[in-house]
Tab-separated table of N, CA, C and O in Angstrom:
chain	number	residue	atom	x	y	z
A	6	UNK	N	0.841	-1.185	0.000
A	6	UNK	CA	0.000	0.000	0.000
A	6	UNK	C	0.883	1.245	0.000
A	6	UNK	O	0.578	2.210	-0.706
A	7	UNK	N	1.943	1.202	0.760
A	7	UNK	CA	2.833	2.371	0.821
A	7	UNK	C	3.485	2.650	-0.525
A	7	UNK	O	3.643	3.799	-0.914
A	8	UNK	N	3.848	1.591	-1.268
A	8	UNK	CA	4.439	1.807	-2.594
A	8	UNK	C	3.428	2.471	-3.518
A	8	UNK	O	3.781	3.360	-4.297
A	9	UNK	N	2.168	2.048	-3.444
A	9	UNK	CA	1.131	2.647	-4.290
A	9	UNK	C	0.915	4.113	-3.914
A	9	UNK	O	0.755	4.975	-4.787
A	10	UNK	N	0.917	4.408	-2.658
A	10	UNK	CA	0.740	5.794	-2.201
A	10	UNK	C	1.895	6.688	-2.658
A	10	UNK	O	1.726	7.886	-2.848
A	11	UNK	N	3.052	6.100	-2.830
A	11	UNK	CA	4.228	6.874	-3.216
A	11	UNK	C	4.316	7.120	-4.720
A	11	UNK	O	5.137	7.921	-5.168
A	12	UNK	N	3.471	6.446	-5.503
A	12	UNK	CA	3.522	6.624	-6.953
A	12	UNK	C	3.124	8.033	-7.358
A	12	UNK	O	2.219	8.628	-6.762
A	13	UNK	N	3.752	8.561	-8.412
A	13	UNK	CA	3.312	9.858	-8.941
A	13	UNK	C	1.915	9.711	-9.556
A	13	UNK	O	1.520	8.639	-10.002
A	14	UNK	N	1.175	10.809	-9.602
A	14	UNK	CA	-0.203	10.771	-10.110
A	14	UNK	C	-0.301	10.239	-11.535
A	14	UNK	O	-1.266	9.585	-11.886
A	15	UNK	N	0.708	10.507	-12.362
A	15	UNK	CA	0.641	10.048	-13.754
A	15	UNK	C	0.809	8.534	-13.877
A	15	UNK	O	0.594	7.968	-14.942
A	16	UNK	N	1.166	7.856	-12.812
A	16	UNK	CA	1.291	6.395	-12.843
A	16	UNK	C	0.107	5.702	-12.171
A	16	UNK	O	0.039	4.485	-12.149
A	17	UNK	N	-0.820	6.465	-11.646
A	17	UNK	CA	-2.010	5.901	-11.016
A	17	UNK	C	-3.093	5.659	-12.070
A	17	UNK	O	-3.165	6.371	-13.072
A	18	UNK	N	-3.944	4.672	-11.846
A	18	UNK	CA	-5.059	4.463	-12.784
A	18	UNK	C	-6.042	5.627	-12.698
A	18	UNK	O	-6.108	6.316	-11.677
A	19	UNK	N	-6.801	5.853	-13.763
A	19	UNK	CA	-7.773	6.957	-13.735
A	19	UNK	C	-8.845	6.705	-12.677
A	19	UNK	O	-9.192	5.552	-12.387
A	20	UNK	N	-9.369	7.778	-12.102
A	20	UNK	CA	-10.420	7.654	-11.095
A	20	UNK	C	-11.745	7.222	-11.723
A	20	UNK	O	-12.561	6.581	-11.073
A	21	UNK	N	-11.979	7.613	-12.956
A	21	UNK	CA	-13.198	7.218	-13.667
A	21	UNK	C	-12.815	6.635	-15.020
A	21	UNK	O	-11.763	6.951	-15.571
A	22	UNK	N	-13.686	5.816	-15.540
A	22	UNK	CA	-13.470	5.231	-16.857
A	22	UNK	C	-13.734	6.278	-17.934
A	22	UNK	O	-14.615	7.127	-17.777
A	23	UNK	N	-12.996	6.223	-19.044
A	23	UNK	CA	-13.262	7.178	-20.127
A	23	UNK	C	-14.658	6.968	-20.697
A	23	UNK	O	-15.144	5.845	-20.771
A	24	UNK	N	-15.283	8.050	-21.080
A	24	UNK	CA	-16.634	8.029	-21.636
A	24	UNK	C	-16.546	7.737	-23.132
A	24	UNK	O	-15.876	8.466	-23.859
A	25	UNK	N	-17.200	6.680	-23.595
A	25	UNK	CA	-17.066	6.289	-24.996
A	25	UNK	C	-18.375	6.289	-25.781
A	25	UNK	O	-18.376	5.962	-26.950
A	26	UNK	N	-19.466	6.605	-25.168
A	26	UNK	CA	-20.732	6.551	-25.886
A	26	UNK	C	-21.397	7.909	-25.965
A	26	UNK	O	-20.804	8.932	-25.617
A	27	UNK	N	-22.642	7.907	-26.415
A	27	UNK	CA	-23.372	9.169	-26.472
A	27	UNK	C	-23.658	9.672	-25.061
A	27	UNK	O	-23.679	8.885	-24.111
A	28	UNK	N	-23.910	10.962	-24.905
A	28	UNK	CA	-24.265	11.488	-23.585
A	28	UNK	C	-25.627	10.951	-23.157
A	28	UNK	O	-26.352	10.363	-23.974
A	29	UNK	N	-26.002	11.157	-21.916
A	29	UNK	CA	-27.341	10.729	-21.483
A	29	UNK	C	-28.413	11.318	-22.398
A	29	UNK	O	-28.344	12.487	-22.788
A	30	UNK	N	-29.393	10.503	-22.731
A	30	UNK	CA	-30.416	10.896	-23.709
A	30	UNK	C	-31.183	12.149	-23.296
A	30	UNK	O	-31.651	12.898	-24.155
A	31	UNK	N	-31.299	12.406	-22.018
A	31	UNK	CA	-32.009	13.592	-21.556
A	31	UNK	C	-31.353	14.893	-21.988
A	31	UNK	O	-31.990	15.938	-21.999
A	32	UNK	N	-30.096	14.842	-22.365
A	32	UNK	CA	-29.376	16.051	-22.788
A	32	UNK	C	-29.405	16.263	-24.301
A	32	UNK	O	-28.937	17.291	-24.789
A	33	UNK	N	-29.918	15.309	-25.038
A	33	UNK	CA	-29.854	15.379	-26.494
A	33	UNK	C	-30.672	16.523	-27.084
A	33	UNK	O	-30.264	17.158	-28.046
A	34	UNK	N	-31.853	16.756	-26.552
A	34	UNK	CA	-32.790	17.706	-27.172
A	34	UNK	C	-32.186	19.096	-27.316
A	34	UNK	O	-32.449	19.777	-28.308
A	35	UNK	N	-31.372	19.492	-26.367
A	35	UNK	CA	-30.819	20.847	-26.405
A	35	UNK	C	-29.748	21.016	-27.472
A	35	UNK	O	-29.743	21.995	-28.210
A	36	UNK	N	-28.821	20.070	-27.547
A	36	UNK	CA	-27.675	20.237	-28.447
A	36	UNK	C	-27.754	19.406	-29.727
A	36	UNK	O	-27.083	19.720	-30.696
A	37	UNK	N	-28.528	18.341	-29.697
A	37	UNK	CA	-28.668	17.464	-30.872
A	37	UNK	C	-30.136	17.075	-31.034
A	37	UNK	O	-30.496	15.906	-30.873
A	38	UNK	N	-30.992	18.063	-31.364
A	38	UNK	CA	-32.432	17.773	-31.436
A	38	UNK	C	-32.784	16.703	-32.464
A	38	UNK	O	-33.724	15.940	-32.267
A	39	UNK	N	-32.006	16.619	-33.552
A	39	UNK	CA	-32.305	15.593	-34.564
A	39	UNK	C	-32.088	14.195	-33.994
A	39	UNK	O	-32.865	13.275	-34.268
A	40	UNK	N	-31.079	14.003	-33.189
A	40	UNK	CA	-30.845	12.697	-32.553
A	40	UNK	C	-31.942	12.408	-31.534
A	40	UNK	O	-32.419	11.272	-31.433
A	41	UNK	N	-32.367	13.425	-30.801
A	41	UNK	CA	-33.444	13.249	-29.822
A	41	UNK	C	-34.735	12.840	-30.517
A	41	UNK	O	-35.466	11.962	-30.029
A	42	UNK	N	-35.020	13.459	-31.662
A	42	UNK	CA	-36.223	13.097	-32.422
A	42	UNK	C	-36.140	11.661	-32.927
A	42	UNK	O	-37.135	10.930	-32.901
A	43	UNK	N	-34.967	11.259	-33.398
A	43	UNK	CA	-34.805	9.869	-33.858
A	43	UNK	C	-35.040	8.895	-32.705
A	43	UNK	O	-35.730	7.883	-32.866
A	44	UNK	N	-34.477	9.205	-31.548
A	44	UNK	CA	-34.633	8.311	-30.396
A	44	UNK	C	-36.093	8.226	-29.967
A	44	UNK	O	-36.596	7.139	-29.680
A	45	UNK	N	-36.777	9.342	-29.943
A	45	UNK	CA	-38.193	9.342	-29.576
A	45	UNK	C	-39.005	8.492	-30.547
A	45	UNK	O	-39.842	7.688	-30.139
A	46	UNK	N	-38.738	8.651	-31.838
A	46	UNK	CA	-39.464	7.873	-32.849
A	46	UNK	C	-39.157	6.384	-32.727
A	46	UNK	O	-40.061	5.539	-32.798
A	47	UNK	N	-37.883	6.048	-32.532
A	47	UNK	CA	-37.495	4.639	-32.409
A	47	UNK	C	-38.115	4.019	-31.161
A	47	UNK	O	-38.638	2.896	-31.214
A	48	UNK	N	-38.094	4.740	-30.065
A	48	UNK	CA	-38.679	4.219	-28.819
A	48	UNK	C	-40.180	4.002	-28.966
A	48	UNK	O	-40.715	3.006	-28.468
A	49	UNK	N	-40.868	4.914	-29.635
A	49	UNK	CA	-42.311	4.764	-29.835
A	49	UNK	C	-42.612	3.527	-30.670
A	49	UNK	O	-43.529	2.755	-30.358
A	50	UNK	N	-41.830	3.335	-31.719
A	50	UNK	CA	-42.038	2.171	-32.586
A	50	UNK	C	-41.741	0.879	-31.827
A	50	UNK	O	-42.460	-0.113	-31.963
A	51	UNK	N	-40.697	0.877	-31.030
A	51	UNK	CA	-40.364	-0.316	-30.239
A	51	UNK	C	-41.419	-0.588	-29.174
A	51	UNK	O	-41.730	-1.753	-28.892
A	52	UNK	N	-41.995	0.461	-28.592
A	52	UNK	CA	-43.066	0.268	-27.606
A	52	UNK	C	-44.280	-0.381	-28.254
A	52	UNK	O	-44.895	-1.292	-27.683
A	53	UNK	N	-44.621	0.068	-29.458
A	53	UNK	CA	-45.747	-0.536	-30.185
A	53	UNK	C	-45.456	-1.993	-30.519
A	53	UNK	O	-46.316	-2.868	-30.346
A	54	UNK	N	-44.249	-2.257	-30.971
A	54	UNK	CA	-43.859	-3.637	-31.294
A	54	UNK	C	-43.889	-4.499	-30.038
A	54	UNK	O	-44.356	-5.646	-30.080
A	55	UNK	N	-43.443	-3.969	-28.943
A	55	UNK	CA	-43.445	-4.689	-27.673
A	55	UNK	C	-44.858	-5.138	-27.300
A	55	UNK	O	-45.069	-6.275	-26.866
A	56	UNK	N	-45.809	-4.241	-27.475
A	56	UNK	CA	-47.208	-4.576	-27.197
A	56	UNK	C	-47.705	-5.682	-28.130
A	56	UNK	O	-48.388	-6.603	-27.699
A	57	UNK	N	-47.360	-5.583	-29.408
A	57	UNK	CA	-47.825	-6.557	-30.403
A	57	UNK	C	-47.319	-7.963	-30.124
A	57	UNK	O	-48.049	-8.932	-30.297
A	58	UNK	N	-46.060	-8.075	-29.736
A	58	UNK	CA	-45.455	-9.403	-29.584
A	58	UNK	C	-45.329	-9.850	-28.128
A	58	UNK	O	-44.830	-10.934	-27.858
A	59	UNK	N	-45.806	-9.010	-27.209
A	59	UNK	CA	-45.776	-9.309	-25.773
A	59	UNK	C	-44.374	-9.657	-25.268
A	59	UNK	O	-44.169	-10.636	-24.551
A	60	UNK	N	-43.423	-8.840	-25.685
A	60	UNK	CA	-42.037	-8.980	-25.244
A	60	UNK	C	-41.603	-7.605	-24.728
A	60	UNK	O	-41.826	-6.608	-25.412
A	61	UNK	N	-41.001	-7.553	-23.541
A	61	UNK	CA	-40.549	-6.251	-23.039
A	61	UNK	C	-39.601	-5.564	-24.025
A	61	UNK	O	-38.793	-6.222	-24.684
A	62	UNK	N	-39.706	-4.257	-24.104
A	62	UNK	CA	-38.907	-3.480	-25.055
A	62	UNK	C	-37.430	-3.797	-24.909
A	62	UNK	O	-36.733	-3.993	-25.900
A	63	UNK	N	-36.938	-3.847	-23.675
A	63	UNK	CA	-35.509	-4.071	-23.465
A	63	UNK	C	-35.058	-5.465	-23.896
A	63	UNK	O	-33.866	-5.690	-24.081
A	64	UNK	N	-36.003	-6.392	-24.080
A	64	UNK	CA	-35.658	-7.717	-24.602
A	64	UNK	C	-35.698	-7.757	-26.125
A	64	UNK	O	-35.094	-8.627	-26.739
A	65	UNK	N	-36.421	-6.823	-26.719
A	65	UNK	CA	-36.469	-6.766	-28.181
A	65	UNK	C	-35.109	-6.391	-28.746
A	65	UNK	O	-34.652	-6.964	-29.722
A	66	UNK	N	-34.485	-5.418	-28.124
A	66	UNK	CA	-33.144	-4.973	-28.521
A	66	UNK	C	-32.605	-4.134	-27.378
A	66	UNK	O	-33.359	-3.442	-26.688
A	67	UNK	N	-31.322	-4.185	-27.188
A	67	UNK	CA	-30.690	-3.436	-26.107
A	67	UNK	C	-30.954	-1.942	-26.264
A	67	UNK	O	-30.704	-1.371	-27.332
A	68	UNK	N	-31.450	-1.291	-25.218
A	68	UNK	CA	-31.658	0.159	-25.299
A	68	UNK	C	-30.370	0.910	-25.656
A	68	UNK	O	-30.420	1.923	-26.350
A	69	UNK	N	-29.229	0.394	-25.233
A	69	UNK	CA	-27.956	1.045	-25.567
A	69	UNK	C	-27.704	1.006	-27.073
A	69	UNK	O	-27.221	1.976	-27.654
A	70	UNK	N	-28.030	-0.100	-27.733
A	70	UNK	CA	-27.869	-0.180	-29.191
A	70	UNK	C	-28.766	0.842	-29.890
A	70	UNK	O	-28.350	1.470	-30.864
A	71	UNK	N	-29.974	0.994	-29.391
A	71	UNK	CA	-30.905	1.954	-29.992
A	71	UNK	C	-30.385	3.377	-29.794
A	71	UNK	O	-30.393	4.184	-30.732
A	72	UNK	N	-29.914	3.681	-28.588
A	72	UNK	CA	-29.365	5.026	-28.334
A	72	UNK	C	-28.177	5.301	-29.257
A	72	UNK	O	-28.085	6.365	-29.863
A	73	UNK	N	-27.262	4.349	-29.355
A	73	UNK	CA	-26.079	4.560	-30.207
A	73	UNK	C	-26.478	4.713	-31.675
A	73	UNK	O	-25.922	5.540	-32.389
A	74	UNK	N	-27.430	3.917	-32.122
A	74	UNK	CA	-27.896	4.030	-33.507
A	74	UNK	C	-28.463	5.423	-33.769
A	74	UNK	O	-28.114	6.070	-34.758
A	75	UNK	N	-29.326	5.891	-32.872
A	75	UNK	CA	-29.962	7.191	-33.066
A	75	UNK	C	-28.966	8.331	-32.939
A	75	UNK	O	-29.072	9.333	-33.654
A	76	UNK	N	-27.992	8.201	-32.082
A	76	UNK	CA	-26.974	9.237	-31.915
A	76	UNK	C	-26.049	9.294	-33.124
A	76	UNK	O	-25.733	10.360	-33.630
A	77	UNK	N	-25.612	8.119	-33.587
A	77	UNK	CA	-24.620	8.032	-34.662
A	77	UNK	C	-25.229	7.886	-36.049
A	77	UNK	O	-24.513	7.597	-36.995
A	78	UNK	N	-26.517	8.046	-36.176
A	78	UNK	CA	-27.205	7.790	-37.448
A	78	UNK	C	-26.516	8.520	-38.588
A	78	UNK	O	-26.448	9.737	-38.619
A	79	UNK	N	-25.975	7.744	-39.506
A	79	UNK	CA	-25.310	8.338	-40.663
A	79	UNK	C	-25.703	7.617	-41.940
A	79	UNK	O	-24.965	7.617	-42.911
A	80	UNK	N	-26.874	7.020	-41.896
A	80	UNK	CA	-27.371	6.351	-43.090
A	80	UNK	C	-27.670	7.401	-44.144
A	80	UNK	O	-28.382	8.358	-43.893
A	81	UNK	N	-27.102	7.218	-45.317
A	81	UNK	CA	-27.257	8.213	-46.374
A	81	UNK	C	-28.362	7.892	-47.346
A	81	UNK	O	-28.305	8.323	-48.481
A	82	UNK	N	-29.370	7.146	-46.912
A	82	UNK	CA	-30.451	6.758	-47.810
A	82	UNK	C	-31.309	7.936	-48.222
A	82	UNK	O	-31.185	9.045	-47.715
A	83	UNK	N	-32.232	7.685	-49.118
A	83	UNK	CA	-33.088	8.750	-49.660
A	83	UNK	C	-34.465	8.746	-48.990
A	83	UNK	O	-35.426	9.214	-49.558
A	84	UNK	N	-34.561	8.210	-47.783
A	84	UNK	CA	-35.838	8.158	-47.092
A	84	UNK	C	-36.591	6.869	-47.352
A	84	UNK	O	-37.611	6.610	-46.738
A	85	UNK	N	-36.110	6.054	-48.253
A	85	UNK	CA	-36.736	4.768	-48.543
A	85	UNK	C	-36.451	3.819	-47.391
A	85	UNK	O	-35.323	3.670	-46.973
A	86	UNK	N	-37.495	3.202	-46.856
A	86	UNK	CA	-37.306	2.285	-45.733
A	86	UNK	C	-37.244	0.840	-46.193
A	86	UNK	O	-37.279	-0.059	-45.372
A	87	UNK	N	-37.150	0.591	-47.465
A	87	UNK	CA	-37.136	-0.798	-47.925
A	87	UNK	C	-35.870	-1.496	-47.474
A	87	UNK	O	-35.713	-1.807	-46.323
A	88	UNK	N	-34.941	-1.724	-48.368
A	88	UNK	CA	-33.803	-2.548	-48.032
A	88	UNK	C	-32.633	-1.858	-47.387
A	88	UNK	O	-32.059	-2.359	-46.449
A	89	UNK	N	-32.251	-0.704	-47.862
A	89	UNK	CA	-30.984	-0.129	-47.439
A	89	UNK	C	-30.942	0.277	-45.974
A	89	UNK	O	-29.997	-0.047	-45.269
A	90	UNK	N	-31.934	1.004	-45.492
A	90	UNK	CA	-31.935	1.425	-44.089
A	90	UNK	C	-32.064	0.214	-43.178
A	90	UNK	O	-31.415	0.136	-42.141
A	91	UNK	N	-32.882	-0.727	-43.562
A	91	UNK	CA	-33.041	-1.948	-42.768
A	91	UNK	C	-31.718	-2.698	-42.701
A	91	UNK	O	-31.299	-3.142	-41.624
A	92	UNK	N	-31.044	-2.824	-43.815
A	92	UNK	CA	-29.751	-3.520	-43.840
A	92	UNK	C	-28.720	-2.774	-42.998
A	92	UNK	O	-27.919	-3.388	-42.289
A	93	UNK	N	-28.738	-1.452	-43.068
A	93	UNK	CA	-27.815	-0.650	-42.273
A	93	UNK	C	-28.039	-0.886	-40.777
A	93	UNK	O	-27.103	-1.138	-40.018
A	94	UNK	N	-29.297	-0.840	-40.343
A	94	UNK	CA	-29.627	-1.069	-38.937
A	94	UNK	C	-29.271	-2.494	-38.542
A	94	UNK	O	-28.708	-2.735	-37.476
A	95	UNK	N	-29.578	-3.447	-39.415
A	95	UNK	CA	-29.253	-4.848	-39.141
A	95	UNK	C	-27.744	-5.009	-38.901
A	95	UNK	O	-27.333	-5.678	-37.959
A	96	UNK	N	-26.935	-4.386	-39.738
A	96	UNK	CA	-25.471	-4.469	-39.564
A	96	UNK	C	-25.034	-3.848	-38.249
A	96	UNK	O	-24.193	-4.393	-37.543
A	97	UNK	N	-25.589	-2.689	-37.933
A	97	UNK	CA	-25.223	-2.018	-36.675
A	97	UNK	C	-25.611	-2.873	-35.471
A	97	UNK	O	-24.838	-3.006	-34.524
A	98	UNK	N	-26.804	-3.444	-35.506
A	98	UNK	CA	-27.251	-4.269	-34.384
A	98	UNK	C	-26.470	-5.574	-34.307
A	98	UNK	O	-26.170	-6.061	-33.223
A	99	UNK	N	-26.131	-6.151	-35.455
A	99	UNK	CA	-25.316	-7.380	-35.453
A	99	UNK	C	-23.951	-7.092	-34.831
A	99	UNK	O	-23.442	-7.881	-34.027
A	100	UNK	N	-23.366	-5.948	-35.171
A	100	UNK	CA	-22.071	-5.574	-34.596
A	100	UNK	C	-22.185	-5.368	-33.089
A	100	UNK	O	-21.212	-5.556	-32.357
A	101	UNK	N	-23.362	-5.016	-32.621
A	101	UNK	CA	-23.604	-4.831	-31.194
A	101	UNK	C	-24.095	-6.081	-30.503
A	101	UNK	O	-24.548	-6.025	-29.366
A	102	UNK	N	-24.027	-7.219	-31.194
A	102	UNK	CA	-24.364	-8.543	-30.642
A	102	UNK	C	-25.861	-8.791	-30.458
A	102	UNK	O	-26.248	-9.648	-29.671
A	103	UNK	N	-26.695	-8.068	-31.206
A	103	UNK	CA	-28.123	-8.388	-31.172
A	103	UNK	C	-28.332	-9.718	-31.886
A	103	UNK	O	-27.679	-10.014	-32.884
A	104	UNK	N	-29.226	-10.500	-31.378
A	104	UNK	CA	-29.512	-11.813	-31.958
A	104	UNK	C	-30.278	-11.649	-33.275
A	104	UNK	O	-30.956	-10.642	-33.487
A	105	UNK	N	-30.178	-12.649	-34.145
A	105	UNK	CA	-30.894	-12.557	-35.430
A	105	UNK	C	-32.387	-12.288	-35.278
A	105	UNK	O	-32.948	-11.475	-36.023
A	106	UNK	N	-33.069	-12.937	-34.324
A	106	UNK	CA	-34.507	-12.708	-34.167
A	106	UNK	C	-34.792	-11.280	-33.723
A	106	UNK	O	-35.801	-10.695	-34.125
A	107	UNK	N	-33.897	-10.696	-32.923
A	107	UNK	CA	-34.079	-9.314	-32.494
A	107	UNK	C	-33.947	-8.365	-33.679
A	107	UNK	O	-34.745	-7.438	-33.851
A	108	UNK	N	-32.935	-8.614	-34.488
A	108	UNK	CA	-32.706	-7.760	-35.657
A	108	UNK	C	-33.852	-7.885	-36.647
A	108	UNK	O	-34.294	-6.886	-37.229
A	109	UNK	N	-34.333	-9.110	-36.854
A	109	UNK	CA	-35.421	-9.339	-37.807
A	109	UNK	C	-36.693	-8.600	-37.390
A	109	UNK	O	-37.396	-8.033	-38.230
A	110	UNK	N	-36.974	-8.581	-36.090
A	110	UNK	CA	-38.170	-7.894	-35.607
A	110	UNK	C	-38.013	-6.384	-35.579
A	110	UNK	O	-38.953	-5.651	-35.930
A	111	UNK	N	-36.858	-5.907	-35.158
A	111	UNK	CA	-36.735	-4.477	-34.877
A	111	UNK	C	-36.200	-3.630	-36.022
A	111	UNK	O	-36.612	-2.471	-36.153
A	112	UNK	N	-35.314	-4.148	-36.822
A	112	UNK	CA	-34.685	-3.317	-37.865
A	112	UNK	C	-35.711	-2.689	-38.813
A	112	UNK	O	-35.650	-1.477	-39.069
A	113	UNK	N	-36.698	-3.460	-39.337
A	113	UNK	CA	-37.667	-2.821	-40.239
A	113	UNK	C	-38.511	-1.750	-39.543
A	113	UNK	O	-38.802	-0.701	-40.115
A	114	UNK	N	-38.862	-2.010	-38.298
A	114	UNK	CA	-39.709	-1.052	-37.569
A	114	UNK	C	-38.933	0.219	-37.246
A	114	UNK	O	-39.480	1.319	-37.347
A	115	UNK	N	-37.690	0.082	-36.844
A	115	UNK	CA	-36.893	1.271	-36.534
A	115	UNK	C	-36.595	2.044	-37.825
A	115	UNK	O	-36.641	3.273	-37.834
A	116	UNK	N	-36.330	1.340	-38.907
A	116	UNK	CA	-36.099	2.015	-40.190
A	116	UNK	C	-37.309	2.834	-40.595
A	116	UNK	O	-37.190	3.985	-41.030
A	117	UNK	N	-38.487	2.263	-40.400
A	117	UNK	CA	-39.734	2.966	-40.702
A	117	UNK	C	-39.871	4.215	-39.825
A	117	UNK	O	-40.202	5.304	-40.313
A	118	UNK	N	-39.597	4.081	-38.541
A	118	UNK	CA	-39.720	5.212	-37.619
A	118	UNK	C	-38.737	6.315	-37.967
A	118	UNK	O	-39.084	7.501	-37.968
A	119	UNK	N	-37.510	5.944	-38.278
A	119	UNK	CA	-36.488	6.952	-38.590
A	119	UNK	C	-36.726	7.619	-39.927
A	119	UNK	O	-36.438	8.798	-40.107
A	120	UNK	N	-37.275	6.873	-40.880
A	120	UNK	CA	-37.592	7.467	-42.189
A	120	UNK	C	-38.748	8.458	-42.059
A	120	UNK	O	-38.751	9.493	-42.711
A	121	UNK	N	-39.708	8.154	-41.177
A	121	UNK	CA	-40.842	9.043	-40.995
A	121	UNK	C	-40.411	10.363	-40.370
A	121	UNK	O	-41.002	11.403	-40.645
A	122	UNK	N	-39.338	10.310	-39.566
A	122	UNK	CA	-38.864	11.516	-38.914
A	122	UNK	C	-37.919	12.345	-39.764
A	122	UNK	O	-37.565	13.451	-39.401
A	123	UNK	N	-37.479	11.811	-40.931
A	123	UNK	CA	-36.512	12.572	-41.734
A	123	UNK	C	-37.173	13.575	-42.625
A	123	UNK	O	-38.280	13.614	-42.894
């Protein structure tokens, strides 16, 4: 313990972990209203889907994946919700370890919600 106390500050581990994701969603509306609108639309669509299939929203897809998708949305589509936006969301969710059944249920619905908001 004494050796650790004697270490210079630059050799100590950080007191907090570095922040690597989007800020808390409650702060989005002020500085990134477009991301806040996407998140609101995606959450509404997921809530409706949750009711239809009787599965809790958080089991349909990780809320963190949805937040990151809405924050980082850079799909360059033309508003068409057919294949391209769905495929883009599917890839993002697959990279985030969403299961195939989760992606199959949620990607088309989220694509529809995000296209309606554009």
